[in-house]
Amino acid sequence: MPAPLQAGAGRRRYTERALGLIERRGAGAVFVGRFTAVLRTLVPTLCRATRMPLRRYLLWSVVSSAMWALVFVLIGHVIGPAGPG
């Protein structure tokens, strides 16, 4: 009879993969994480878990936040006139 799966076993595997991603591509993961909903909530915790230096995290977080804001303001400016009203 196969052993029953432990609760959270899948979650642990995904967490380990995410930690590996942060360790390999730290700054890039912070930047891309700003643009994806799931990663936006996980990246700060994962960066802390991998002991990413705070200055490096803050630099890339600010840069990606500014880019995120610029992209969505420009999208709104371009698409806005096509909306109702």
Tab-separated table of C-alpha atoms in Angstrom:
chain	number	residue	atom	x	y	z
A	1	MET	CA	0.000	0.000	0.000
A	2	PRO	CA	1.485	3.394	-0.962
A	3	ALA	CA	2.251	5.823	1.818
A	4	PRO	CA	-0.258	8.663	2.178
A	5	LEU	CA	0.874	12.069	1.003
A	6	GLN	CA	1.831	14.483	3.698
A	7	ALA	CA	-0.180	17.667	3.944
A	8	GLY	CA	1.795	20.452	2.331
A	9	ALA	CA	4.218	18.196	0.460
A	10	GLY	CA	3.376	19.882	-2.845
A	11	ARG	CA	3.629	23.286	-1.263
A	12	ARG	CA	7.070	22.472	0.068
A	13	ARG	CA	8.235	21.428	-3.421
A	14	TYR	CA	7.011	24.713	-4.929
A	15	THR	CA	8.619	26.690	-2.130
A	16	GLU	CA	11.944	24.952	-2.750
A	17	ARG	CA	11.717	25.695	-6.475
A	18	ALA	CA	10.865	29.349	-5.775
A	19	LEU	CA	13.778	29.655	-3.361
A	20	GLY	CA	16.073	28.237	-6.046
A	21	LEU	CA	14.773	30.830	-8.498
A	22	ILE	CA	15.485	33.662	-6.068
A	23	GLU	CA	18.975	32.327	-5.385
A	24	ARG	CA	19.797	32.026	-9.111
A	25	ARG	CA	18.094	35.150	-10.445
A	26	GLY	CA	17.600	37.389	-7.423
A	27	ALA	CA	17.285	40.829	-9.022
A	28	GLY	CA	15.457	39.510	-12.087
A	29	ALA	CA	12.989	37.646	-9.886
A	30	VAL	CA	12.241	40.823	-7.930
A	31	PHE	CA	11.705	42.735	-11.180
A	32	VAL	CA	9.462	40.113	-12.828
A	33	GLY	CA	7.672	39.499	-9.543
A	34	ARG	CA	6.274	43.012	-9.664
A	35	PHE	CA	4.369	42.187	-12.858
A	36	THR	CA	2.845	38.855	-11.789
A	37	ALA	CA	0.195	38.627	-9.086
A	38	VAL	CA	1.321	35.437	-7.374
A	39	LEU	CA	4.999	36.352	-7.330
A	40	ARG	CA	4.240	39.881	-6.140
A	41	THR	CA	3.106	38.448	-2.813
A	42	LEU	CA	5.809	35.782	-2.508
A	43	VAL	CA	8.985	37.534	-3.635
A	44	PRO	CA	9.583	39.674	-0.520
A	45	THR	CA	9.320	36.662	1.778
A	46	LEU	CA	11.473	34.495	-0.467
A	47	CYS	CA	14.114	37.199	-0.767
A	48	ARG	CA	14.315	37.383	3.001
A	49	ALA	CA	14.463	33.588	3.271
A	50	THR	CA	17.448	33.505	0.902
A	51	ARG	CA	19.075	36.376	2.782
A	52	MET	CA	19.195	38.688	-0.223
A	53	PRO	CA	20.864	41.946	0.849
A	54	LEU	CA	18.237	44.556	1.743
A	55	ARG	CA	19.809	47.284	-0.400
A	56	ARG	CA	19.769	45.051	-3.491
A	57	TYR	CA	16.153	44.057	-2.866
A	58	LEU	CA	15.048	47.655	-2.280
A	59	LEU	CA	16.869	48.920	-5.375
A	60	TRP	CA	15.192	46.388	-7.658
A	61	SER	CA	11.848	46.746	-5.914
A	62	VAL	CA	11.850	50.527	-6.445
A	63	VAL	CA	13.017	50.203	-10.068
A	64	SER	CA	10.370	47.580	-10.857
A	65	SER	CA	7.654	49.579	-9.071
A	66	ALA	CA	8.474	52.671	-11.121
A	67	MET	CA	8.438	50.613	-14.327
A	68	TRP	CA	5.137	48.963	-13.320
A	69	ALA	CA	3.538	52.353	-12.694
A	70	LEU	CA	4.861	53.802	-15.952
A	71	VAL	CA	3.668	50.831	-18.021
A	72	PHE	CA	0.146	50.880	-16.604
A	73	VAL	CA	-0.209	54.666	-16.810
A	74	LEU	CA	0.837	54.525	-20.471
A	75	ILE	CA	-1.580	51.660	-21.154
A	76	GLY	CA	-4.363	53.687	-19.542
A	77	HIS	CA	-3.416	56.738	-21.580
A	78	VAL	CA	-3.476	54.786	-24.854
A	79	ILE	CA	-6.591	52.724	-24.152
A	80	GLY	CA	-8.465	55.366	-22.159
A	81	PRO	CA	-9.870	57.323	-25.111
A	82	ALA	CA	-11.321	54.101	-26.556
A	83	GLY	CA	-13.418	53.522	-23.440
A	84	PRO	CA	-17.040	54.504	-22.831
A	85	GLY	CA	-17.915	58.131	-22.574
